[in-house]
PDB file of C-alpha atoms and ligand atoms in Angstrom:
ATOM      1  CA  UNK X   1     -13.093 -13.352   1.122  1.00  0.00           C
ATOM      2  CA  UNK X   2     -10.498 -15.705   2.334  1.00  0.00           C
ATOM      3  CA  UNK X   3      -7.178 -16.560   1.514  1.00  0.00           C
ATOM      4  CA  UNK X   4      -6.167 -20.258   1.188  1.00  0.00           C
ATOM      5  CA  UNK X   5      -3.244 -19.773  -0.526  1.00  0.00           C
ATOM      6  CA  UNK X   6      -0.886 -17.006  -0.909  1.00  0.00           C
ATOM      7  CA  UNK X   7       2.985 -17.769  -2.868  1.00  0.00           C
ATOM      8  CA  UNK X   8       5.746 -15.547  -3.803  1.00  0.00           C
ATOM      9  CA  UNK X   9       5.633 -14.608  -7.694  1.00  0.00           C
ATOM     10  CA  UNK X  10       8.898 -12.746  -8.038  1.00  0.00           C
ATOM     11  CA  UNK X  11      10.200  -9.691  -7.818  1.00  0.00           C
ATOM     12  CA  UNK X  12      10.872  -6.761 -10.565  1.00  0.00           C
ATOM     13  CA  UNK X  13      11.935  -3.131 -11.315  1.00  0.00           C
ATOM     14  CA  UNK X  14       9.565  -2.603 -14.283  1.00  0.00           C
ATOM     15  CA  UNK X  15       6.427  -3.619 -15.756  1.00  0.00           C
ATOM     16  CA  UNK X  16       8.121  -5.162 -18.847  1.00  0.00           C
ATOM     17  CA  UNK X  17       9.658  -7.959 -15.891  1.00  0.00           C
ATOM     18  CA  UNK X  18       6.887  -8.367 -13.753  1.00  0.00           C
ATOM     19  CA  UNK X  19       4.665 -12.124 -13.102  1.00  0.00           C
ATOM     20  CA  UNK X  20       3.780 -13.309 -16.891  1.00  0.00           C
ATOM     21  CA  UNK X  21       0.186 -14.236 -15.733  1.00  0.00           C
ATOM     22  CA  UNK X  22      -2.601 -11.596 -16.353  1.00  0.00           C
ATOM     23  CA  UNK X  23      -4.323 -10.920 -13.523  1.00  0.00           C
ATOM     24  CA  UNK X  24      -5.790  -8.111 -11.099  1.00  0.00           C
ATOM     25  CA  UNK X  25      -3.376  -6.557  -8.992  1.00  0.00           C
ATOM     26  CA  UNK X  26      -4.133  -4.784  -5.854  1.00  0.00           C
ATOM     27  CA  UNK X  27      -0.493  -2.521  -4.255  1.00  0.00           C
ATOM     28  CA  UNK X  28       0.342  -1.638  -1.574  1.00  0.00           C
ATOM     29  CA  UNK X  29       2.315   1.685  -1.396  1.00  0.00           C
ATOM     30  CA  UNK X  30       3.527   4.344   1.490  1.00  0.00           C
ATOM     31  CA  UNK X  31       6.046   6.087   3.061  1.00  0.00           C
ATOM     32  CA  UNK X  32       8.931   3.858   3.664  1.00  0.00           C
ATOM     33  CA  UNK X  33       8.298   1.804   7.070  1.00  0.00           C
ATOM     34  CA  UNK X  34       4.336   2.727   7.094  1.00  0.00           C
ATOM     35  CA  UNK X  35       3.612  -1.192   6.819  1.00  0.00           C
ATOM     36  CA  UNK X  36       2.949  -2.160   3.793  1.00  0.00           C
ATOM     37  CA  UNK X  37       5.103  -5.626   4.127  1.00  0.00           C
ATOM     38  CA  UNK X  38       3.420  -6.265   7.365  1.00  0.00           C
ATOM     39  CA  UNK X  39       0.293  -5.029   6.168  1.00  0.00           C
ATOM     40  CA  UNK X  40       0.342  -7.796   3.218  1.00  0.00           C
ATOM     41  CA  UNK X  41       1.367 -10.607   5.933  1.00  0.00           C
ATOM     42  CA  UNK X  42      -1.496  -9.846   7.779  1.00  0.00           C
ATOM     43  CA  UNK X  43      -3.910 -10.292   5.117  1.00  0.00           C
ATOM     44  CA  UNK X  44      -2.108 -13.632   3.830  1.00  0.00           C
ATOM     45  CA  UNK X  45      -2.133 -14.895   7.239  1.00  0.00           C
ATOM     46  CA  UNK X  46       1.998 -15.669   7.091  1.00  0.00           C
ATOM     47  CA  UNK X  47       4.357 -13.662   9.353  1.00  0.00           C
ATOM     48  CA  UNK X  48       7.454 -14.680   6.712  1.00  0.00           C
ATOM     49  CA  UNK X  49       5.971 -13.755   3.474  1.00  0.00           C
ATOM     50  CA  UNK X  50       6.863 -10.326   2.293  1.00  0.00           C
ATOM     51  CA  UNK X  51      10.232  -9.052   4.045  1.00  0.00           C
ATOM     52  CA  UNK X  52       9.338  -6.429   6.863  1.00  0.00           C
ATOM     53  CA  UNK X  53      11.846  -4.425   9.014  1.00  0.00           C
ATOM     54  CA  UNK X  54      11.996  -1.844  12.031  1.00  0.00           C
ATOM     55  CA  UNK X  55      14.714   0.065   9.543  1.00  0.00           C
ATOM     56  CA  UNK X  56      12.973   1.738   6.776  1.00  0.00           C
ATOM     57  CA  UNK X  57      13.490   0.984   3.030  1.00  0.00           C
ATOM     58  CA  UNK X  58      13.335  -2.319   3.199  1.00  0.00           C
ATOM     59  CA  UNK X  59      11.898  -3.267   0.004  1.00  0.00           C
ATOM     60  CA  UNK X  60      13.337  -1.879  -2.515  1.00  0.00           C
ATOM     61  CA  UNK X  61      11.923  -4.083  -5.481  1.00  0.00           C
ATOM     62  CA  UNK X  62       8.356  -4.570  -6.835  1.00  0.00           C
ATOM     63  CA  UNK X  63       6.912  -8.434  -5.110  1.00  0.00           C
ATOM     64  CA  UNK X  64       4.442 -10.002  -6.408  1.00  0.00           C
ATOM     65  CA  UNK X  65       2.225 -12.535  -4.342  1.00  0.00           C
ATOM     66  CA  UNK X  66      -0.162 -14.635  -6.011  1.00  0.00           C
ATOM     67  CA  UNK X  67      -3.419 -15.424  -3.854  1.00  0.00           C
ATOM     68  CA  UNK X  68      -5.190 -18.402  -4.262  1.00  0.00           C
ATOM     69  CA  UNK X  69      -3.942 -19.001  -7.447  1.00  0.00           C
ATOM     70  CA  UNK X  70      -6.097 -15.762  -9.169  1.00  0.00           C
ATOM     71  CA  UNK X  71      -4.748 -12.285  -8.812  1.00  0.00           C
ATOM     72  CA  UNK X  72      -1.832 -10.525  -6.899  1.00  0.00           C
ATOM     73  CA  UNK X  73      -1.046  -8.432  -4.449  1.00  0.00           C
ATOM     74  CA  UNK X  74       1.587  -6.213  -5.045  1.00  0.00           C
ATOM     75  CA  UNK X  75       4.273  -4.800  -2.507  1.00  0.00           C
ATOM     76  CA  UNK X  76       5.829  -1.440  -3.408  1.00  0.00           C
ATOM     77  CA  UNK X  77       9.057   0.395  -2.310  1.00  0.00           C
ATOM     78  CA  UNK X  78       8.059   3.061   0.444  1.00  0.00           C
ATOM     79  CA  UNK X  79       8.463   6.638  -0.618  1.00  0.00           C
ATOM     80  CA  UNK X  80      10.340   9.554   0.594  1.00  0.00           C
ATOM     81  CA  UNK X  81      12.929   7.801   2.357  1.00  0.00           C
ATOM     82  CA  UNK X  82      15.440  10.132   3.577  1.00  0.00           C
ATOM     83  CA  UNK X  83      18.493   8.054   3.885  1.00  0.00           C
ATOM     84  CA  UNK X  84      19.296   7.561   0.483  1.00  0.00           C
ATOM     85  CA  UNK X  85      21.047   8.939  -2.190  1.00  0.00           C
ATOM     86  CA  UNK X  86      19.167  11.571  -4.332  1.00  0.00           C
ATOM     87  CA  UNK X  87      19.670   9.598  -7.144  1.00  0.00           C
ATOM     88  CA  UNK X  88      18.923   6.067  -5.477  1.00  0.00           C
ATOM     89  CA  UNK X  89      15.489   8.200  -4.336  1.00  0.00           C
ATOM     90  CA  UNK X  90      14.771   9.160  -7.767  1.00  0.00           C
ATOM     91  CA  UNK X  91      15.031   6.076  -9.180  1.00  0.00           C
ATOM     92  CA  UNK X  92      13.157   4.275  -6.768  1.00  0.00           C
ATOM     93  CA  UNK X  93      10.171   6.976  -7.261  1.00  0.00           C
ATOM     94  CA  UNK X  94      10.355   6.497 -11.154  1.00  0.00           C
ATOM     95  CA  UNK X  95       9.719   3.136 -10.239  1.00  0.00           C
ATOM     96  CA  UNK X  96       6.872   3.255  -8.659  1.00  0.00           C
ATOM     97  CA  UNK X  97       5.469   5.869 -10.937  1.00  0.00           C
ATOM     98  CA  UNK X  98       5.939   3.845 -14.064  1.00  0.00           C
ATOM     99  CA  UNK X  99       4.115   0.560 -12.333  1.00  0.00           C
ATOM    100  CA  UNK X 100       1.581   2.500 -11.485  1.00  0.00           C
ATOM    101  CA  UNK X 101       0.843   4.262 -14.410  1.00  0.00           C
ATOM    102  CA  UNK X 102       2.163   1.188 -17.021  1.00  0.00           C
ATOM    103  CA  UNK X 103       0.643  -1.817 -14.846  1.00  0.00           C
ATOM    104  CA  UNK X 104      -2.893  -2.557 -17.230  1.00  0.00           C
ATOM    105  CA  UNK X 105      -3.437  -5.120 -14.595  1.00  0.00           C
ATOM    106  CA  UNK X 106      -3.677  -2.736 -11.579  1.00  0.00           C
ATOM    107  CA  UNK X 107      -7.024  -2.677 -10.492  1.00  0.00           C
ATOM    108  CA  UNK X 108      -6.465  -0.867  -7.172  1.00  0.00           C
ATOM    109  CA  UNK X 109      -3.904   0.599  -5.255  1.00  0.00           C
ATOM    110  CA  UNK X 110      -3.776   1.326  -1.123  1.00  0.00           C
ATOM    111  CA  UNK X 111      -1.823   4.093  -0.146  1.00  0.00           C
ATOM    112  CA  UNK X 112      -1.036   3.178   3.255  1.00  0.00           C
ATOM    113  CA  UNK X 113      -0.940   6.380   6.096  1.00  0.00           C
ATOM    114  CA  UNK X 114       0.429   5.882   9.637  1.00  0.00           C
ATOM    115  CA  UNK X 115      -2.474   6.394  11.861  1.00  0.00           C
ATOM    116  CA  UNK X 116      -0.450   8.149  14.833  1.00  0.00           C
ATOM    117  CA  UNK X 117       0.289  11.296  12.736  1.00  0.00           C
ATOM    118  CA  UNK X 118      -1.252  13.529  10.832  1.00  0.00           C
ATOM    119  CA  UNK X 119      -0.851  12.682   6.868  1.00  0.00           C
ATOM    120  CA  UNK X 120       2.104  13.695   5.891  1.00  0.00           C
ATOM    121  CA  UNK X 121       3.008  16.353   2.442  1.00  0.00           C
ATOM    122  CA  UNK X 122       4.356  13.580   1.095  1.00  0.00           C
ATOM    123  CA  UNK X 123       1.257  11.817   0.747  1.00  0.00           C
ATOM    124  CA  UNK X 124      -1.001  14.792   0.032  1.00  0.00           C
ATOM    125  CA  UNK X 125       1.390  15.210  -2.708  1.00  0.00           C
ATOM    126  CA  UNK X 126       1.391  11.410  -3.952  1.00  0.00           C
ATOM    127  CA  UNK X 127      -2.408  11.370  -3.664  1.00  0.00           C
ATOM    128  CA  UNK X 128      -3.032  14.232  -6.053  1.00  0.00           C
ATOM    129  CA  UNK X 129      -0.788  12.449  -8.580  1.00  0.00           C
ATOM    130  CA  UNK X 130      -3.029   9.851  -8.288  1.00  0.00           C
ATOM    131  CA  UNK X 131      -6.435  12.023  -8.683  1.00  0.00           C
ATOM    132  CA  UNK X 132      -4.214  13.416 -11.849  1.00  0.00           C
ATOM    133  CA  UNK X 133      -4.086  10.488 -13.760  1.00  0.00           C
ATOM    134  CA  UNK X 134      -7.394   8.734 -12.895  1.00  0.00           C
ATOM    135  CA  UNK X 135      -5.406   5.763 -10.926  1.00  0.00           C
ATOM    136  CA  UNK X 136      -8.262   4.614  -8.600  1.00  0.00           C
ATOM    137  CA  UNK X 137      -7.095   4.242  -4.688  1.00  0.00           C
ATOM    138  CA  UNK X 138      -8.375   3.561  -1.124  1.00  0.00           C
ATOM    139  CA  UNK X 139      -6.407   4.761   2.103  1.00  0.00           C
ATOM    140  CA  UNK X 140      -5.265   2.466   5.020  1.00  0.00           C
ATOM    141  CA  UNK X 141      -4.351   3.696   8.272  1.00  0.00           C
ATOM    142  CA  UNK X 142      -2.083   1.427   9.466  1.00  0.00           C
ATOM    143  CA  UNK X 143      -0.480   0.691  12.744  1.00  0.00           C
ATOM    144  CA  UNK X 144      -4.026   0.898  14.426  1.00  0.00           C
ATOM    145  CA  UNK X 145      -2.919  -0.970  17.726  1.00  0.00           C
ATOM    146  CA  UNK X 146      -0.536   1.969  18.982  1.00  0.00           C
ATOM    147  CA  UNK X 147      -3.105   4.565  19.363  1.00  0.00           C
ATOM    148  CA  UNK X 148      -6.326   4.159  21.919  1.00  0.00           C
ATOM    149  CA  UNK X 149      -9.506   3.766  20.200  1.00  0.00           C
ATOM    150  CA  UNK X 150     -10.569   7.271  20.729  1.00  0.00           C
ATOM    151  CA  UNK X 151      -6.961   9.417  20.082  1.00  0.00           C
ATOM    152  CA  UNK X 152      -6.915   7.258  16.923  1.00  0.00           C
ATOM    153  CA  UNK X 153     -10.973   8.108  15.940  1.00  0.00           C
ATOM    154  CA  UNK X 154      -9.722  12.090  16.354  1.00  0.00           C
ATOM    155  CA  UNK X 155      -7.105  11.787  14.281  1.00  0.00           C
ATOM    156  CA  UNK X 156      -8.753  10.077  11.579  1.00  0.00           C
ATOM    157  CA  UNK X 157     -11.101  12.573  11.291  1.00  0.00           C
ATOM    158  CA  UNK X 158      -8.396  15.504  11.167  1.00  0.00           C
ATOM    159  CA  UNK X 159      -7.031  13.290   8.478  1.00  0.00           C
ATOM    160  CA  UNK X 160     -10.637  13.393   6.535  1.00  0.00           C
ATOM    161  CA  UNK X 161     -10.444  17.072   7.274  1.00  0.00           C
ATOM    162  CA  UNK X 162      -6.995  17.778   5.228  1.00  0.00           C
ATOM    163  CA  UNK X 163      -7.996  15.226   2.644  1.00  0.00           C
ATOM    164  CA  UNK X 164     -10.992  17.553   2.300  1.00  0.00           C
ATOM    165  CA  UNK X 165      -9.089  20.658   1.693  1.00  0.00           C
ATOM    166  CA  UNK X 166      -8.407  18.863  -1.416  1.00  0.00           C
ATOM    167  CA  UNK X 167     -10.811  16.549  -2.374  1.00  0.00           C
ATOM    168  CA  UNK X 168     -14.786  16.838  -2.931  1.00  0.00           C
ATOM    169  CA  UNK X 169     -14.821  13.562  -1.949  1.00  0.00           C
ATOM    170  CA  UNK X 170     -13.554  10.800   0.378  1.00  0.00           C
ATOM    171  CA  UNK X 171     -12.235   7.570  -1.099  1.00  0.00           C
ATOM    172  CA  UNK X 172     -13.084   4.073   0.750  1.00  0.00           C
ATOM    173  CA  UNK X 173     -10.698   3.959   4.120  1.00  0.00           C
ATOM    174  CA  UNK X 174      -9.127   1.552   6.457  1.00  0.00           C
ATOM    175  CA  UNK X 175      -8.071   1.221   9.997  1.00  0.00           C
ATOM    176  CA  UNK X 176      -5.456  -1.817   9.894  1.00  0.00           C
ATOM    177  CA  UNK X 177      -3.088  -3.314  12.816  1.00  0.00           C
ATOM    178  CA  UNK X 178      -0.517  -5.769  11.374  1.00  0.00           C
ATOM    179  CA  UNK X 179      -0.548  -6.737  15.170  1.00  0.00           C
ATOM    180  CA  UNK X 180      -4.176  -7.546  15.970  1.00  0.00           C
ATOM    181  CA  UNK X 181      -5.015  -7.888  12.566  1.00  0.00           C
ATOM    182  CA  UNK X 182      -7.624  -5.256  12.708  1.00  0.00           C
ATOM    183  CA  UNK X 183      -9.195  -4.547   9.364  1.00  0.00           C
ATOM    184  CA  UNK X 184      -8.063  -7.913   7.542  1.00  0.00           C
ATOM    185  CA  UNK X 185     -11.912  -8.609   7.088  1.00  0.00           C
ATOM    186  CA  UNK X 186     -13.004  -5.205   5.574  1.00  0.00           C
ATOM    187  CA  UNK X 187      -9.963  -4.785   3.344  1.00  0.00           C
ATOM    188  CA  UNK X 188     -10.313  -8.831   1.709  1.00  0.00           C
ATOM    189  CA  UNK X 189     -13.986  -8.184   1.796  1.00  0.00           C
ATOM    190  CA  UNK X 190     -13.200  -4.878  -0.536  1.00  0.00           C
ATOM    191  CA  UNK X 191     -11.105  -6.569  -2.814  1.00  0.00           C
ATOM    192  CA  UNK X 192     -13.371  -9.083  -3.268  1.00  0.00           C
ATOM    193  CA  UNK X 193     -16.018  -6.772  -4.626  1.00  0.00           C
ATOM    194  CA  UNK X 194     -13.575  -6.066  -7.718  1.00  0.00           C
ATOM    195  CA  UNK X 195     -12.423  -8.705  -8.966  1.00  0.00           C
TER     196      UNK X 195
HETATM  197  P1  LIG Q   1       9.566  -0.370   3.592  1.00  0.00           P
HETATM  198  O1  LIG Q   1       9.570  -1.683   2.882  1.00  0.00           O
HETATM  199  O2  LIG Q   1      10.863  -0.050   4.242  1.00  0.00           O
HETATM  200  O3  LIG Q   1       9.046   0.751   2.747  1.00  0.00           O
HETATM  201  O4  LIG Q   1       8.566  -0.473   4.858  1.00  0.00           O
HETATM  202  P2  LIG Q   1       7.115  -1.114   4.963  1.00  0.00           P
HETATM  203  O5  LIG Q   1       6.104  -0.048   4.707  1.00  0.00           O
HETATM  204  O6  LIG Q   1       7.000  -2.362   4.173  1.00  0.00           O
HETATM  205  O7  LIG Q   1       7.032  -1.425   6.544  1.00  0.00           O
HETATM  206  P3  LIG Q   1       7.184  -2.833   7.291  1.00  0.00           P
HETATM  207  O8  LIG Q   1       5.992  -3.685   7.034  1.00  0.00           O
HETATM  208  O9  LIG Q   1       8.528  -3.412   7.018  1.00  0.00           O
HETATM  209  O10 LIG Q   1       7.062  -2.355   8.817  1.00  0.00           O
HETATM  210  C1  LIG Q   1       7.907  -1.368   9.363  1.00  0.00           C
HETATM  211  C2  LIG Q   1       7.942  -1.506  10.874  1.00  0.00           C
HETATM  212  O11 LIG Q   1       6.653  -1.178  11.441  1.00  0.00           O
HETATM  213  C3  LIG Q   1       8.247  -2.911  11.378  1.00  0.00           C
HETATM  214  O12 LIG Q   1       9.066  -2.793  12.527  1.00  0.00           O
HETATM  215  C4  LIG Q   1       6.890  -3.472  11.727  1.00  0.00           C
HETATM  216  O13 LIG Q   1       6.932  -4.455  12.731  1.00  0.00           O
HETATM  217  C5  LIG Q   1       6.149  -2.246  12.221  1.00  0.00           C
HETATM  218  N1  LIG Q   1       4.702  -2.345  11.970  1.00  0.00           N
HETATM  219  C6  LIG Q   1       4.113  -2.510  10.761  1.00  0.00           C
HETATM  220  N2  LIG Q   1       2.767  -2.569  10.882  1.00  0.00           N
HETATM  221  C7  LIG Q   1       2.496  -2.434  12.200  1.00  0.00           C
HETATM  222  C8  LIG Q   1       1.270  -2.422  12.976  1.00  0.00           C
HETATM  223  O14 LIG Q   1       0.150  -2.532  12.464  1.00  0.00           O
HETATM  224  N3  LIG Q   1       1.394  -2.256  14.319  1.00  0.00           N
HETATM  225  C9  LIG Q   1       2.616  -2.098  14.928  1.00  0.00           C
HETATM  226  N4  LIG Q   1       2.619  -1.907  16.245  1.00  0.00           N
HETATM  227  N5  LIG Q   1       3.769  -2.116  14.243  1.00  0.00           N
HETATM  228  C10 LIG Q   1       3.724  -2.293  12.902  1.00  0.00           C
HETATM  229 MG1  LIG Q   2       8.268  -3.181   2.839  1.00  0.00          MG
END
Protein backbone atom coordinates (compact mmCIF):
# COMPACT_ATOMS: atom_id res chain seq x y z
CA UNK A 1 0.00 0.00 0.00
CA UNK A 2 0.81 3.60 -0.39
CA UNK A 3 -0.01 6.63 1.21
CA UNK A 4 -1.07 9.68 -0.87
CA UNK A 5 -2.49 11.49 1.66
CA UNK A 6 -2.15 11.56 5.30
CA UNK A 7 -4.03 14.86 7.54
CA UNK A 8 -4.32 15.54 11.13
CA UNK A 9 -7.92 14.49 12.54
CA UNK A 10 -7.69 15.84 16.06
CA UNK A 11 -6.75 14.97 19.13
CA UNK A 12 -8.77 13.41 22.31
CA UNK A 13 -8.67 11.91 25.86
CA UNK A 14 -11.57 9.45 25.36
CA UNK A 15 -13.38 7.50 22.92
CA UNK A 16 -16.64 9.47 23.43
CA UNK A 17 -14.28 12.69 21.70
CA UNK A 18 -12.43 11.00 19.23
CA UNK A 19 -12.71 11.67 14.88
CA UNK A 20 -16.71 11.35 14.19
CA UNK A 21 -15.96 9.24 11.00
CA UNK A 22 -16.14 5.38 11.37
CA UNK A 23 -13.32 3.89 10.24
CA UNK A 24 -10.42 1.24 10.95
CA UNK A 25 -7.91 2.35 13.22
CA UNK A 26 -4.51 0.97 13.46
CA UNK A 27 -2.28 2.55 17.13
CA UNK A 28 0.57 2.91 17.78
CA UNK A 29 1.56 2.39 21.49
CA UNK A 30 5.00 1.96 23.68
CA UNK A 31 7.04 2.99 26.26
CA UNK A 32 7.29 6.68 26.27
CA UNK A 33 10.14 7.79 23.65
CA UNK A 34 10.16 4.14 21.85
CA UNK A 35 9.02 5.98 18.50
CA UNK A 36 5.82 5.78 17.96
CA UNK A 37 5.51 9.64 16.63
CA UNK A 38 8.45 9.04 14.45
CA UNK A 39 7.39 5.72 13.66
CA UNK A 40 3.92 7.20 12.19
CA UNK A 41 6.01 10.00 10.18
CA UNK A 42 7.83 7.48 8.59
CA UNK A 43 5.02 5.62 7.27
CA UNK A 44 3.14 8.98 6.14
CA UNK A 45 6.19 10.07 4.49
CA UNK A 46 6.09 13.75 6.53
CA UNK A 47 8.84 14.56 9.07
CA UNK A 48 6.20 17.34 10.77
CA UNK A 49 3.17 15.30 11.18
CA UNK A 50 2.80 13.75 14.56
CA UNK A 51 4.95 15.75 17.28
CA UNK A 52 8.22 13.69 18.14
CA UNK A 53 10.88 14.61 20.79
CA UNK A 54 14.38 13.41 22.23
CA UNK A 55 12.50 14.10 25.87
CA UNK A 56 10.08 11.44 26.59
CA UNK A 57 6.29 11.94 27.08
CA UNK A 58 5.73 13.89 24.47
CA UNK A 59 2.34 13.06 23.49
CA UNK A 60 0.26 13.07 25.93
CA UNK A 61 -3.18 13.05 23.98
CA UNK A 62 -4.79 10.45 21.64
CA UNK A 63 -4.01 11.90 17.48
CA UNK A 64 -5.74 10.82 15.01
CA UNK A 65 -4.38 10.87 11.30
CA UNK A 66 -6.58 10.16 8.56
CA UNK A 67 -4.81 8.33 5.49
CA UNK A 68 -5.94 8.76 2.22
CA UNK A 69 -9.11 9.80 3.18
CA UNK A 70 -10.20 5.94 4.61
CA UNK A 71 -9.04 4.86 8.01
CA UNK A 72 -6.65 6.22 10.78
CA UNK A 73 -3.77 5.77 12.36
CA UNK A 74 -3.74 6.38 15.81
CA UNK A 75 -0.82 7.84 18.05
CA UNK A 76 -0.90 6.87 21.74
CA UNK A 77 0.73 8.35 24.92
CA UNK A 78 3.94 6.18 25.76
CA UNK A 79 3.69 4.17 28.92
CA UNK A 80 5.59 3.93 32.05
CA UNK A 81 7.07 7.21 32.00
CA UNK A 82 8.89 7.83 35.09
CA UNK A 83 8.89 11.52 35.38
CA UNK A 84 5.51 12.13 36.19
CA UNK A 85 3.29 12.37 38.85
CA UNK A 86 1.67 9.07 40.08
CA UNK A 87 -1.47 10.41 39.47
CA UNK A 88 -0.64 12.19 36.01
CA UNK A 89 0.76 8.30 35.24
CA UNK A 90 -2.42 6.82 36.19
CA UNK A 91 -4.45 8.80 34.31
CA UNK A 92 -2.58 8.69 31.30
CA UNK A 93 -2.63 4.65 31.56
CA UNK A 94 -6.52 4.71 32.09
CA UNK A 95 -6.38 6.39 28.98
CA UNK A 96 -4.96 4.26 26.97
CA UNK A 97 -6.69 1.32 28.51
CA UNK A 98 -10.15 2.64 27.90
CA UNK A 99 -9.26 3.43 23.94
CA UNK A 100 -8.15 0.34 23.65
CA UNK A 101 -10.66 -1.61 25.09
CA UNK A 102 -13.80 1.07 24.12
CA UNK A 103 -12.40 1.97 20.47
CA UNK A 104 -15.06 -0.55 18.17
CA UNK A 105 -13.07 0.87 15.38
CA UNK A 106 -9.63 -0.50 16.42
CA UNK A 107 -8.72 -3.04 14.15
CA UNK A 108 -5.07 -3.41 15.21
CA UNK A 109 -2.76 -2.14 17.54
CA UNK A 110 1.44 -2.09 17.34
CA UNK A 111 3.08 -2.20 20.46
CA UNK A 112 6.24 -0.69 19.59
CA UNK A 113 9.71 -2.33 21.50
CA UNK A 114 13.12 -0.61 21.28
CA UNK A 115 15.26 -2.97 19.40
CA UNK A 116 18.63 -2.20 21.40
CA UNK A 117 17.30 -3.79 24.65
CA UNK A 118 15.85 -6.56 25.75
CA UNK A 119 11.82 -6.10 26.15
CA UNK A 120 11.24 -4.53 28.96
CA UNK A 121 8.49 -5.81 32.21
CA UNK A 122 6.65 -3.17 31.23
CA UNK A 123 5.77 -4.52 28.03
CA UNK A 124 5.60 -8.19 29.00
CA UNK A 125 3.14 -6.86 31.36
CA UNK A 126 1.11 -4.62 28.74
CA UNK A 127 1.19 -7.52 26.27
CA UNK A 128 -0.56 -10.01 28.51
CA UNK A 129 -3.29 -7.40 29.08
CA UNK A 130 -3.68 -7.50 25.66
CA UNK A 131 -3.77 -11.54 25.24
CA UNK A 132 -6.45 -10.98 28.31
CA UNK A 133 -8.93 -9.25 26.56
CA UNK A 134 -8.63 -10.65 23.00
CA UNK A 135 -7.25 -7.07 21.61
CA UNK A 136 -5.37 -8.35 18.50
CA UNK A 137 -1.58 -6.83 18.17
CA UNK A 138 1.68 -7.06 16.15
CA UNK A 139 5.19 -5.96 17.64
CA UNK A 140 7.60 -3.37 16.05
CA UNK A 141 11.08 -3.11 16.90
CA UNK A 142 11.87 0.18 16.38
CA UNK A 143 14.99 2.20 16.18
CA UNK A 144 16.50 -0.52 13.78
CA UNK A 145 19.37 1.82 12.41
CA UNK A 146 21.35 1.97 15.87
CA UNK A 147 22.15 -1.60 16.14
CA UNK A 148 24.39 -3.61 13.30
CA UNK A 149 22.47 -6.00 11.36
CA UNK A 150 23.69 -8.96 13.23
CA UNK A 151 23.70 -7.55 17.23
CA UNK A 152 20.15 -6.48 16.26
CA UNK A 153 19.17 -10.25 14.56
CA UNK A 154 20.50 -11.72 18.26
CA UNK A 155 18.54 -9.69 20.08
CA UNK A 156 15.46 -10.17 18.30
CA UNK A 157 15.59 -13.58 18.76
CA UNK A 158 16.24 -13.31 22.69
CA UNK A 159 13.21 -11.13 22.41
CA UNK A 160 11.15 -14.19 20.62
CA UNK A 161 12.68 -16.25 23.36
CA UNK A 162 11.01 -14.21 26.46
CA UNK A 163 7.89 -13.65 24.42
CA UNK A 164 7.90 -17.46 24.37
CA UNK A 165 8.07 -17.97 28.02
CA UNK A 166 4.69 -16.62 27.71
CA UNK A 167 3.14 -17.14 24.65
CA UNK A 168 2.45 -20.47 22.49
CA UNK A 169 2.70 -18.37 19.80
CA UNK A 170 4.44 -15.44 18.06
CA UNK A 171 2.38 -12.55 16.74
CA UNK A 172 3.38 -10.86 13.21
CA UNK A 173 6.77 -8.60 13.95
CA UNK A 174 8.61 -5.66 12.66
CA UNK A 175 12.04 -4.29 12.37
CA UNK A 176 11.42 -0.38 11.74
CA UNK A 177 14.07 2.67 11.51
CA UNK A 178 12.26 6.06 11.56
CA UNK A 179 15.76 7.00 10.06
CA UNK A 180 16.18 4.76 7.02
CA UNK A 181 12.74 3.99 6.91
CA UNK A 182 13.32 0.34 7.23
CA UNK A 183 10.13 -1.64 7.44
CA UNK A 184 7.69 1.15 5.98
CA UNK A 185 6.90 -1.45 3.13
CA UNK A 186 6.10 -4.56 5.31
CA UNK A 187 4.17 -2.68 7.98
CA UNK A 188 1.69 -0.59 5.03
CA UNK A 189 1.72 -3.84 3.20
CA UNK A 190 0.20 -5.51 6.65
CA UNK A 191 -2.28 -3.05 7.14
CA UNK A 192 -3.38 -3.29 3.91
CA UNK A 193 -4.34 -6.92 4.27
CA UNK A 194 -7.08 -5.76 6.94
CA UNK A 195 -8.81 -3.34 5.92
P1 LIG B 1 6.35 9.79 23.49
O1 LIG B 1 5.37 10.54 22.65
O2 LIG B 1 7.11 10.66 24.42
O3 LIG B 1 5.74 8.61 24.18
O4 LIG B 1 7.51 9.20 22.54
P2 LIG B 1 7.40 8.48 21.12
O5 LIG B 1 7.33 7.01 21.34
O6 LIG B 1 6.35 9.09 20.27
O7 LIG B 1 8.87 8.76 20.52
P3 LIG B 1 9.30 9.83 19.41
O8 LIG B 1 8.81 9.40 18.07
O9 LIG B 1 8.98 11.20 19.87
O10 LIG B 1 10.89 9.58 19.39
C1 LIG B 1 11.68 9.68 20.56
C2 LIG B 1 13.12 9.94 20.17
O11 LIG B 1 13.68 8.79 19.50
C3 LIG B 1 13.33 11.10 19.21
O12 LIG B 1 14.51 11.77 19.58
C4 LIG B 1 13.48 10.42 17.86
O13 LIG B 1 14.25 11.16 16.95
C5 LIG B 1 14.19 9.13 18.22
N1 LIG B 1 13.85 8.05 17.29
C6 LIG B 1 12.60 7.57 17.04
N2 LIG B 1 12.64 6.57 16.13
C7 LIG B 1 13.94 6.41 15.80
C8 LIG B 1 14.64 5.52 14.88
O14 LIG B 1 14.06 4.67 14.20
N3 LIG B 1 15.99 5.65 14.82
C9 LIG B 1 16.68 6.56 15.58
N4 LIG B 1 18.01 6.57 15.47
N5 LIG B 1 16.06 7.40 16.43
C10 LIG B 1 14.72 7.34 16.53
MG1 LIG C 1 4.94 10.45 20.71
Amino acid sequence: MRIFEAKFAGSSTRVATKPGRKLPEFAFIGRSNVGKSSLINMLCGNSKLAKTSSTPGKTKLINHFLINNSWYLVDLPGYGFAKISKKEREDLRKMINDYILGSEEMVLLFVLVDSRHDIQKIDLEFISGLGENGIPFAIIFTKGDKLGPNALKAQIEKDKAILLEQWEELPAMFTSSSETGAGKQEILDYIEQYI
